[in-house]
Coordinates of C-alpha atoms in Angstrom, one line a residue:
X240 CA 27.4 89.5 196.7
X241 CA 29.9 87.0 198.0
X242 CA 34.0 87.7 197.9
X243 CA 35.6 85.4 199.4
X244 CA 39.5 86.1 200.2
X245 CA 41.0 83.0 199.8
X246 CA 42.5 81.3 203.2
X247 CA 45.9 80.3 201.2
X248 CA 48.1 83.4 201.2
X249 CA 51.5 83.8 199.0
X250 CA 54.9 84.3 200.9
X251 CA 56.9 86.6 199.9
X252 CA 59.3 84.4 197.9
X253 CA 60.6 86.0 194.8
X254 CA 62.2 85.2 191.2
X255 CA 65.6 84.6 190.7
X256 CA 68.0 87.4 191.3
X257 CA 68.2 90.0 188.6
X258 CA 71.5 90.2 186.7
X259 CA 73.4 93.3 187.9
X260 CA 75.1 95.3 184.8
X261 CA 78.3 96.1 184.1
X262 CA 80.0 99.4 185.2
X263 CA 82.9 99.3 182.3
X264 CA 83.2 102.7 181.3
X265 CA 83.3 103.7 177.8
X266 CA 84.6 106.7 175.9
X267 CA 81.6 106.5 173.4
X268 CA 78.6 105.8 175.6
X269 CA 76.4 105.7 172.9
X270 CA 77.9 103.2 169.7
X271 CA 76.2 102.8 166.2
X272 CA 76.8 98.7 167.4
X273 CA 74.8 99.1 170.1
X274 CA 71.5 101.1 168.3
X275 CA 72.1 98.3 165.3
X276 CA 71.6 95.3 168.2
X277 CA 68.5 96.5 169.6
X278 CA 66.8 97.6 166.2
X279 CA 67.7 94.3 164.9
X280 CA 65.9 92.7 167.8
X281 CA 62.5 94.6 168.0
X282 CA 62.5 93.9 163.9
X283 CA 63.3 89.9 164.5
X284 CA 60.4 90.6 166.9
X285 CA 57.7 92.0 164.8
X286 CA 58.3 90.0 162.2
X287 CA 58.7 92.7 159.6
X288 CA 61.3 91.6 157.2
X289 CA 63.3 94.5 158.3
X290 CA 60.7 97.6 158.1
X291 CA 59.4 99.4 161.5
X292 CA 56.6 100.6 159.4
X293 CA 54.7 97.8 158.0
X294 CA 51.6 97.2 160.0
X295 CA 51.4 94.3 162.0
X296 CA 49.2 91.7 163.8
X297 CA 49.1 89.9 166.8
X298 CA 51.2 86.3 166.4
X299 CA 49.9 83.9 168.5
X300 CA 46.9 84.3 171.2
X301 CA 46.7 85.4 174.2
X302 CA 45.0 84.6 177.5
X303 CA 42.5 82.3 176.8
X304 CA 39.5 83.1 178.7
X305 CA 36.2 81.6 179.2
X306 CA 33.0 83.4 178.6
X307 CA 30.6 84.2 181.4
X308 CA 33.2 83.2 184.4
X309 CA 33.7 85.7 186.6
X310 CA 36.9 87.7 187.6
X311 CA 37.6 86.4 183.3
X312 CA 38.1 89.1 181.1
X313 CA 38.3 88.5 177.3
X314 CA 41.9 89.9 175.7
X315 CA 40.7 90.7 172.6
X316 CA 37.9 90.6 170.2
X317 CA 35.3 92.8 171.9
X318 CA 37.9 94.9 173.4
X319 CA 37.8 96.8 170.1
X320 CA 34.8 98.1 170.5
X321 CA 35.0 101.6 169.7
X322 CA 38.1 101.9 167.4
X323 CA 38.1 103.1 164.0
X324 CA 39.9 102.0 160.9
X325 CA 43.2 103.4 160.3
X326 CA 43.8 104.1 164.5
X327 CA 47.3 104.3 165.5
X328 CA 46.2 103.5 168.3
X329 CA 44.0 100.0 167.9
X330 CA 47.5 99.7 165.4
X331 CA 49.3 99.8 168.5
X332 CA 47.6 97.3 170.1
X333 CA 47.8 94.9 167.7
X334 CA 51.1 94.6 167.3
X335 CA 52.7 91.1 168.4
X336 CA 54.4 93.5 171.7
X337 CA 51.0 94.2 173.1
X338 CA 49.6 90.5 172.6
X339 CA 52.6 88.6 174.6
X340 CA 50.0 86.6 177.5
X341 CA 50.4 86.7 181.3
X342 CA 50.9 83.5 182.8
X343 CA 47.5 81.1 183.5
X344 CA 45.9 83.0 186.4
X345 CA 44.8 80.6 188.7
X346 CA 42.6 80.9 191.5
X347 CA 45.5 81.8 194.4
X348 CA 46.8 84.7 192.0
X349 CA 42.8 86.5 191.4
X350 CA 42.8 89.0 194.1
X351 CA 38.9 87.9 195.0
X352 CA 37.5 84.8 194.7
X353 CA 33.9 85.1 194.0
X354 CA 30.5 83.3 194.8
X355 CA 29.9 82.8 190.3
X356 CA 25.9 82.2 192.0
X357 CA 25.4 85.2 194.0
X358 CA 24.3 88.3 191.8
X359 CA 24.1 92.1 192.6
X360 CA 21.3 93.7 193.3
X361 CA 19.9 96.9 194.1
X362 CA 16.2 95.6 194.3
X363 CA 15.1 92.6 195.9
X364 CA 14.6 91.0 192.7
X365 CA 15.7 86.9 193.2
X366 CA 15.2 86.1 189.7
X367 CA 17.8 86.8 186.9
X368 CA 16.4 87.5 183.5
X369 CA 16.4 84.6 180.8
X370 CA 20.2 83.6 179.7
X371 CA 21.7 85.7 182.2
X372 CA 24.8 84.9 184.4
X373 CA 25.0 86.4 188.1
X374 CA 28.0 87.8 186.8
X375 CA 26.1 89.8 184.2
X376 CA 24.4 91.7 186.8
X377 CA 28.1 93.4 188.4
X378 CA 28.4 96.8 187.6
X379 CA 31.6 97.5 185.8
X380 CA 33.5 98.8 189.0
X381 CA 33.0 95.5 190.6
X382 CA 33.5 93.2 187.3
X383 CA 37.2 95.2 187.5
X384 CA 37.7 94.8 191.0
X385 CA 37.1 90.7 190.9
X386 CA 39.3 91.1 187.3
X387 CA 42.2 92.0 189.6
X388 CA 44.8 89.5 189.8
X389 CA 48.7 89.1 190.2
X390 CA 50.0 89.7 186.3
X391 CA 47.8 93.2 185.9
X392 CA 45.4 95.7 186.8
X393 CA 43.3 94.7 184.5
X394 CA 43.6 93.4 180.7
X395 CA 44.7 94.8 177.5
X396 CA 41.8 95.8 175.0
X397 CA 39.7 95.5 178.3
X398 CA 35.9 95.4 176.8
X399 CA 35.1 96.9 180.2
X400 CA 37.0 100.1 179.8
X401 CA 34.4 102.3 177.4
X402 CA 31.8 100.9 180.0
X403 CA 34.0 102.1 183.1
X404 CA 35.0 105.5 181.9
X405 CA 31.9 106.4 180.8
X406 CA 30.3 105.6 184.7
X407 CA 32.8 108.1 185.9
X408 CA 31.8 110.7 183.5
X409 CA 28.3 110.2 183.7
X410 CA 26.7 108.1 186.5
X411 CA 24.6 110.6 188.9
X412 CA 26.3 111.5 192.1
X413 CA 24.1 110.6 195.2
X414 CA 24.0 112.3 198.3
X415 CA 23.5 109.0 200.7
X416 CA 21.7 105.3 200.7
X417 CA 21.3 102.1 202.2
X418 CA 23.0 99.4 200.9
X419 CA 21.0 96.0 200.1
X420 CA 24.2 94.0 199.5
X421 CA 25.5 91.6 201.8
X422 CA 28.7 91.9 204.2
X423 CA 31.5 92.3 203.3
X424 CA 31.0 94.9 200.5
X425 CA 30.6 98.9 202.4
X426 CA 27.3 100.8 202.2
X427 CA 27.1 103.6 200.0
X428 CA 29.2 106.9 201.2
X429 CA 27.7 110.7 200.3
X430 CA 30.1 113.1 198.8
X431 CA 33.1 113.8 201.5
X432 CA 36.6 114.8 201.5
X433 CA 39.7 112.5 201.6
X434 CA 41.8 112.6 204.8
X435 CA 45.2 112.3 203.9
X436 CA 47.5 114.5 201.5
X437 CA 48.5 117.6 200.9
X438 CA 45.8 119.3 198.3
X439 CA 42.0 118.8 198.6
X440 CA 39.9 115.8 197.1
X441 CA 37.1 114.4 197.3
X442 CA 35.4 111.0 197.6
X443 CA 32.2 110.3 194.8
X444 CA 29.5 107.8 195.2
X445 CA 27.0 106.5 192.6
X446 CA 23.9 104.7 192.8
X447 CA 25.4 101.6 191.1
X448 CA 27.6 101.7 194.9
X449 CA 30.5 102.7 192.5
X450 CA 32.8 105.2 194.2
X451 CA 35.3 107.4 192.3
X452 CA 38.1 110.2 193.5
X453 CA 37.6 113.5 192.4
X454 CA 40.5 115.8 191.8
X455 CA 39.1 119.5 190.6
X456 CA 40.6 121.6 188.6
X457 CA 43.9 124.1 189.6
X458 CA 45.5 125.1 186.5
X459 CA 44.7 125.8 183.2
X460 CA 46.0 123.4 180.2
X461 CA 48.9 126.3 178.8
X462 CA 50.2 127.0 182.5
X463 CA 53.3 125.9 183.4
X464 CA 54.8 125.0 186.8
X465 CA 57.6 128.5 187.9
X466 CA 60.9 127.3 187.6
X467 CA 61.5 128.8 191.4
X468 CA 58.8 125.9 192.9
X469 CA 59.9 123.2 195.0
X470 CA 58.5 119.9 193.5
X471 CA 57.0 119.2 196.5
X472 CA 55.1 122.8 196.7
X473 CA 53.6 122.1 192.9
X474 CA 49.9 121.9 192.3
X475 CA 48.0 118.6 191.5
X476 CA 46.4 118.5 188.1
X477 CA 43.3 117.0 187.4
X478 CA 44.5 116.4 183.6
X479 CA 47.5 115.0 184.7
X480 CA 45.6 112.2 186.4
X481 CA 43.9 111.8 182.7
X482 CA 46.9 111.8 181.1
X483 CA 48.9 109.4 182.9
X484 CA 46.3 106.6 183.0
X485 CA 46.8 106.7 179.2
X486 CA 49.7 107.1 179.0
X487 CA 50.3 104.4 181.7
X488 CA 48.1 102.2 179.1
X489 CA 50.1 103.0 176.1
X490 CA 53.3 101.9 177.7
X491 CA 51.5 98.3 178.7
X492 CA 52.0 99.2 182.5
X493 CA 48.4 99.0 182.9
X494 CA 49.1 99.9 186.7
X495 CA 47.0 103.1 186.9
X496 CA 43.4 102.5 187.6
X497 CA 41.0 103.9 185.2
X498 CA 40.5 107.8 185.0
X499 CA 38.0 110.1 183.2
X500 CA 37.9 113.9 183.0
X501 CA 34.0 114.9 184.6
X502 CA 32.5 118.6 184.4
X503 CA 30.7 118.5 187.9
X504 CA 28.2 121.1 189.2
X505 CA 29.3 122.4 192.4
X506 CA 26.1 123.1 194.0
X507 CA 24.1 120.5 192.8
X508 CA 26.6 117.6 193.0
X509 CA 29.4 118.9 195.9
X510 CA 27.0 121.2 198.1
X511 CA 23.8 120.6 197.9
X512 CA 24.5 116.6 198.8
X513 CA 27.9 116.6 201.0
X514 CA 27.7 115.6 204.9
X515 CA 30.9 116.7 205.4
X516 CA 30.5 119.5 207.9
X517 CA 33.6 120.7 207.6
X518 CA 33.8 121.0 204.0
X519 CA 29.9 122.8 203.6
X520 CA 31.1 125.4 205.9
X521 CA 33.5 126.3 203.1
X522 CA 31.5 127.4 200.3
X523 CA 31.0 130.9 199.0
X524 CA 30.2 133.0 196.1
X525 CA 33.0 135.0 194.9
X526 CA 33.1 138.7 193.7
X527 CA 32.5 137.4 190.0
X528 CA 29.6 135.1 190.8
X529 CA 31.0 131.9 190.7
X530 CA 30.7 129.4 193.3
X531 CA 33.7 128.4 195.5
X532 CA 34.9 126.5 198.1
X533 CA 38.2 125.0 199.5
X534 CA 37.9 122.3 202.4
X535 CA 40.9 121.2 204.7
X536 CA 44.5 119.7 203.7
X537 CA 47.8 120.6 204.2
X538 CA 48.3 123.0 201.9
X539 CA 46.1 125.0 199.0
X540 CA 42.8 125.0 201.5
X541 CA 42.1 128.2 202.1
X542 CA 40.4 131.3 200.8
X543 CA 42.9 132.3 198.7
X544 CA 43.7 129.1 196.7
X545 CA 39.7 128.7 196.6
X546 CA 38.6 126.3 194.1
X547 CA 35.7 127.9 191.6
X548 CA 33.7 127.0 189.0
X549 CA 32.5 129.1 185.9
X550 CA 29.6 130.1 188.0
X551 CA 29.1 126.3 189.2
X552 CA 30.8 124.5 187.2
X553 CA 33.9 123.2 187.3
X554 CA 36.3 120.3 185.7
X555 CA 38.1 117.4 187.6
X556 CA 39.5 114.3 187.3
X557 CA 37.5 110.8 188.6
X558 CA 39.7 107.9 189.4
X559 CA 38.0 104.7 189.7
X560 CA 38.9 103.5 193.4
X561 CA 40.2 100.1 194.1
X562 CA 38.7 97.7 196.4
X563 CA 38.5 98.7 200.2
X564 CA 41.4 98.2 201.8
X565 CA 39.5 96.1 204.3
X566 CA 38.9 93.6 201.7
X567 CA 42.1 93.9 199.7
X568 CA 45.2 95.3 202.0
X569 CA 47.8 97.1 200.5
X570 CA 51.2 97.5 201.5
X571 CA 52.7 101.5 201.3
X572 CA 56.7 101.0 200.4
X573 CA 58.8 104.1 200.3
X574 CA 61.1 104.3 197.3
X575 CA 64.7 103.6 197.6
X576 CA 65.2 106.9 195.2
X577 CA 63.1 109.2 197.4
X578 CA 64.0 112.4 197.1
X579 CA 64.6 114.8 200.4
X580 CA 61.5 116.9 200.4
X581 CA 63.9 119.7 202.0
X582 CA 65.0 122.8 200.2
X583 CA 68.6 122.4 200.4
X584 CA 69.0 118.6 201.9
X585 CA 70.2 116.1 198.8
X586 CA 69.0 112.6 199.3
X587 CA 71.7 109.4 199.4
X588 CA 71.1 108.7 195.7
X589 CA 72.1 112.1 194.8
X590 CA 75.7 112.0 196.1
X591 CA 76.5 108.2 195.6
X592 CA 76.4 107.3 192.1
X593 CA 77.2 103.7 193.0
X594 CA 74.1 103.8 195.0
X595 CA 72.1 101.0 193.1
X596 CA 74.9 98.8 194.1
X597 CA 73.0 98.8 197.6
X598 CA 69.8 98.4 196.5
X599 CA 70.2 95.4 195.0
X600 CA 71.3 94.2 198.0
X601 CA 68.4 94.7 200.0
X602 CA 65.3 93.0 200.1
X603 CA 62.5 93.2 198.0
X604 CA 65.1 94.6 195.6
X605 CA 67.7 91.8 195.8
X606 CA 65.5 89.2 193.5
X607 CA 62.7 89.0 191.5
X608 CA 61.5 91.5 189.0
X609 CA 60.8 94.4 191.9
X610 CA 63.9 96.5 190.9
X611 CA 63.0 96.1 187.0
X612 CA 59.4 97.0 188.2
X613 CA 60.5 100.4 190.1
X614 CA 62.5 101.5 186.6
X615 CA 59.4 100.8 184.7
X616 CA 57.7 103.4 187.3
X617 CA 60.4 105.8 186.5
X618 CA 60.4 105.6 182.6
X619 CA 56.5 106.8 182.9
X620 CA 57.1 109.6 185.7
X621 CA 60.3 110.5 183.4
X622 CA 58.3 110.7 180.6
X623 CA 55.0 113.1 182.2
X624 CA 57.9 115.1 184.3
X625 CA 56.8 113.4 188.0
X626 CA 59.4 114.1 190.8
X627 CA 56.7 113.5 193.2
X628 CA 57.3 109.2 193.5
X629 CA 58.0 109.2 197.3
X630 CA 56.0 105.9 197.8
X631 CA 54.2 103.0 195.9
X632 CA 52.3 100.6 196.9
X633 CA 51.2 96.6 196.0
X634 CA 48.4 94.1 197.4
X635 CA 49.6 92.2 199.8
X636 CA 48.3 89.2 199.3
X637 CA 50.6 88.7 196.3
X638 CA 53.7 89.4 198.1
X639 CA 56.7 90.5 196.4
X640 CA 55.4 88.8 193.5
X641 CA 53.6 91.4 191.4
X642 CA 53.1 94.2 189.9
X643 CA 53.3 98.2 191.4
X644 CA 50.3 100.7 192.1
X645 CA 51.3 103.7 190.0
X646 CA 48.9 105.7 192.3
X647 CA 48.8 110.1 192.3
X648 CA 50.3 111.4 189.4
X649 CA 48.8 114.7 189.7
X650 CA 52.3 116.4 189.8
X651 CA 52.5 115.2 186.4
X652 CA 52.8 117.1 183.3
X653 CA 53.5 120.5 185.1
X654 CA 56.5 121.2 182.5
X655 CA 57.0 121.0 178.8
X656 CA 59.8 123.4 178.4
X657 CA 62.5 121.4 180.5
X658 CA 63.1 117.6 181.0
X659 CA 64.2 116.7 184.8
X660 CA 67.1 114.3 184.2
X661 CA 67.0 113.2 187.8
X662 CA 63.8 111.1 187.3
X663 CA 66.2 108.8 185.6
X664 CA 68.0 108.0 188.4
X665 CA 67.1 104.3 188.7
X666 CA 67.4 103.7 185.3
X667 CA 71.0 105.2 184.7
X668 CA 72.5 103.9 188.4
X669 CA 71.4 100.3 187.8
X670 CA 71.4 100.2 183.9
X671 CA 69.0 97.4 183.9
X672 CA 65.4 97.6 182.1
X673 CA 62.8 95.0 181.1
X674 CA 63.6 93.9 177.3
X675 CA 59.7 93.9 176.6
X676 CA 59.6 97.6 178.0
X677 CA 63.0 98.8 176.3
X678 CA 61.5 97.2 172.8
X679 CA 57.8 98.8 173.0
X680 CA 59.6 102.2 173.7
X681 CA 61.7 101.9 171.0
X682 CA 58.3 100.9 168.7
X683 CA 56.6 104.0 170.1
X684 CA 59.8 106.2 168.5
X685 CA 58.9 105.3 165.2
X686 CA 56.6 107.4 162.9
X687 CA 53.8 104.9 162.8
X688 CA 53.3 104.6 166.4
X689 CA 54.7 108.1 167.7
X690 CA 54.0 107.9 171.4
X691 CA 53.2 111.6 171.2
X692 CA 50.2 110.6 168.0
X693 CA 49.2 107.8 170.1
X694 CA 48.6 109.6 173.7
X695 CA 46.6 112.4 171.7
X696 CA 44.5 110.1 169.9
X697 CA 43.9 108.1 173.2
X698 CA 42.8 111.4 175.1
X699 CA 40.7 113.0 172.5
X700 CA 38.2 110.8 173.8
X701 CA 37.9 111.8 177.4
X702 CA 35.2 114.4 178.4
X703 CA 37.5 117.2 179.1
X704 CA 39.6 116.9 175.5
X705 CA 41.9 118.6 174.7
X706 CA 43.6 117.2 178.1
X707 CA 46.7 118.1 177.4
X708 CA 47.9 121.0 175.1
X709 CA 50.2 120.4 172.8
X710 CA 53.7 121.1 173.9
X711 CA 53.4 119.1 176.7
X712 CA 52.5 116.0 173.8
X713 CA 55.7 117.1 171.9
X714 CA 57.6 116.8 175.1
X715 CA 56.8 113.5 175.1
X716 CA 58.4 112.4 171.9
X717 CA 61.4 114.2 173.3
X718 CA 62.2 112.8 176.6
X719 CA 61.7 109.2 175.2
X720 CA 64.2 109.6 173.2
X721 CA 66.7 110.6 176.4
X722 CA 65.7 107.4 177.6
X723 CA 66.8 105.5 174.9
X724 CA 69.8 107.5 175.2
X725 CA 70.0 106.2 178.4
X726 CA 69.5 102.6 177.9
X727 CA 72.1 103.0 174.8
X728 CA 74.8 104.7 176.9
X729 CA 74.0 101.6 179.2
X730 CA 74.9 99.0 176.4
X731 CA 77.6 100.5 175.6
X732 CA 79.3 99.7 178.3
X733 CA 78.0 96.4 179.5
X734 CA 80.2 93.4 178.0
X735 CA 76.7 91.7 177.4
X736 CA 73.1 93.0 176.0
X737 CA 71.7 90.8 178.5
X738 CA 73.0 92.4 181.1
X739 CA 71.1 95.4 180.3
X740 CA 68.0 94.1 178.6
X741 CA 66.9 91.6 181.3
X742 CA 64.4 89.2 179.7
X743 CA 60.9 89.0 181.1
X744 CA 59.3 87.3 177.7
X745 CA 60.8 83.5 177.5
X746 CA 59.0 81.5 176.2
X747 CA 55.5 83.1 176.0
X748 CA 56.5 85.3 173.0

């Protein structure tokens, strides 16, 4: 298998500078004027004749692509596969907001250029079978690493996906192996922790040279992070990881890499295969029979904050991995609204509310669509309760020009009972948010596509369903409506919509 990064590299050159809004105060932050401007848009939009309700369909095609290249993923059509009649959810993504195409990807914006005659093999086999492409022959973590590019992640109504999330759910777990691919792809790793972080995880490999992160189980669905915990002292969920790849999905991000809930056998598929030293040394059978072990991070790894299975088995998330950073590099960026990660230390943004007037005046936040990027980050940790957002990251090779990694979202979805306002912070300081993301949230707080309807539907698919339970979906209807709040408050004020409601659609609606 031949990737190829390709010798021309990108320079960090971005867009035009985003507009700044206006900071006119106004006695009525929220005005009927306002809510009437914005319905009357998403409506124009749709094409509806003035009704939210009526179903839709997509107006206009999207990225064209062409069948059997590699790294080319259809948009629609097979991407279907698996939805049912009356769906809310293949409603969803029909409507003309969830067909509007990326720019023509050319070959300097794919983050691999591939070799369309070498195929994968795990045999020696030189022949491929009649009517075949080499591409044919990729497993589905490779076809959506080479599907990578500048725009997204990968597509919308990906036919991939089913195939994907049902590798991490169900692909055997090996112990070792030798790989029979050439340079630069790695050989096949056995079960081992990752360095790095603060709770414990670990790194999968199938046969198919696929590799997934596993996060097990800490919590049960119906617990509830204490009010007296430090954010940065909560537990990691394996449903949250579930969660917020749908929900990531659902919102059009498609940022989070593809995540499915797995019931693993400790023994057979941790123990029995790991050459981790320090983790086998861990194991043990507790007083009730069950097996247990809890490896070595920062925090959570010991005896006492054991992880263990019913008997030996236990649930977890498994996140498909992106490519090695030795063939794709990514650049780590720390968040301009960190927060301290002290118990009584406030960070900058906390005490200067004009704080987002100095953001915009530093680079890679001073043009281009990074700063619009970094509130569409917050609107999804608002929305699943994250406070845990002290870095992101991006391939490098694109530059500033592209989109955000929304990468460990276990602190997610710890709450259901309380909103944290301060998650907000980017969106209410700068009062700027994408006019494609402001208008799909407003569609997903109407009846026909209530986000809360749509995320359930999405996860009652995963292994693990019910993911969530159910407060935590009714949360979700609530805090998106604070965020239109937010954005309303914000046009209020401005002496312009389009200071608010930058536009990111042109001409390709």
């Amino acid at each position: 298998m031949d990737l190829a990064l390709p010798a021309a590299r990108r320079s960090c050159g971005c867009d035009a500078k985003t507009p700044k809004a206006s900071g006119v105060p106004s006695g009525n932050p929220v005005l009927a004027g306002s809510k009437k401007l914005s319905l009357r848009i998403l409506q124009d939009f749709s094409g509806s004749n003035g009704s939210l309700e009526k179903s839709s369909h997509p107006q206009g095609a999207g990225l064209q692509a062409r069948a059997g290249e590699p790294g080319v993923r259809h948009q629609s059509g097979e991407g279907n596969v698996g939805r049912t009649e009356g769906s809310k959810l293949a409603a969803l993504f029909e409507h003309p907001l969830y067909n509007i195409p990326i720019p023509e990807v050319t070959e300097k914006d794919k983050l691999f250029v591939v070799n369309p005659m070498e195929k994968f093999s795990l045999k020696a086999e030189t022949l491929l079978p009649t009517g075949k492409t080499a591409y044919d022959t990729y497993p589905a973590w490779l076809k959506f690493h080479i599907g990578i590019n500048r725009y997204e992640l990968y597509p919308r109504q990906d036919p991939l996906m089913p195939t994907l999330l049902r590798d991490l759910a169900t692909q055997r777990i090996v112990s070792s192996g030798t790989t029979s691919l050439p340079a630069p792809l790695p050989p096949p790793l056995p079960c081992f922790q990752k360095s790095g972080g603060t709770q414990l995880k670990l790194i999968m490999t199938f046969p198919n040279y696929g590799q997934a992160l596993f996060k097990p189980m800490k919590q049960t669905r119906d617990q509830e992070t204490p009010i007296d915990f430090f954010y940065f002292s909560d537990f990691e969920r394996h449903n949250a990881e579930i969660a917020a790849f749908h929900l990531d999905r659902i919102l059009d991000f498609r940022r989070i890499p593809p995540v499915s809930g797995r019931l693993v056998n400790i023994t057979k598929e941790i123990r029995d295969i790991t050459t981790d030293k320090k983790l086998a040394k861990t194991f043990f059978i507790s007083p009730a029979g069950n097996v247990c072990f809890y490896g070595e991070c920062s925090y959570y790894c010991s005896t006492e904050h054991a992880l263990c299975g019913k008997l030996d088995r236990l649930e977890g998330s498994m996140a498909t991995l992106l490519p090695d950073k030795t063939l794709a590099k990514r650049r780590s960026w720390r968040s301009p609204w960190r927060r301290s990660y002290h118990k009584s230390k406030k960070a900058e943004w906390e005490l200067n509310p004009n704080y987002c007037a100095q953001v915009r005046e530093t680079p890679p936040y001073d043009r281009g669509h990074r700063l619009l990027d970094l509130i569409d980050m917050t609107v999804l940790d608002f929305l699943m309760g994250n406070m845990d957002r002290h870095h992101y990251e991006t391939f490098e090779k694109f530059g500033n020009d592209t989109f955000l990694l929304h990468l460990d979202n276990g602190r997610g979805f710890g709450t259901h009972s309380r909103d944290e306002l301060s998650i907000l912070a980017p969106l209410r300081q700068c009062c700027s948010i994408k006019k494609s993301t402001y208008l799909r949230l407003q569609l997903l707080a109407t009846q026909p596509y209530r986000l809360s309807d749509l995320l359930r539907e999405a996860l009652a698919t995963d292994p693990l369903a019910p993911v969530l339970a159910e407060p935590h979906l009714r949360a979700l209807d609530r805090r998106l409506g604070k965020v239109l709040e937010v954005v309303g408050r914000c046009l209020a004020r401005a002496d312009r919509s389009e200071e608010v409601l930058v536009d990111d659609m042109g001409s390709r609606v």
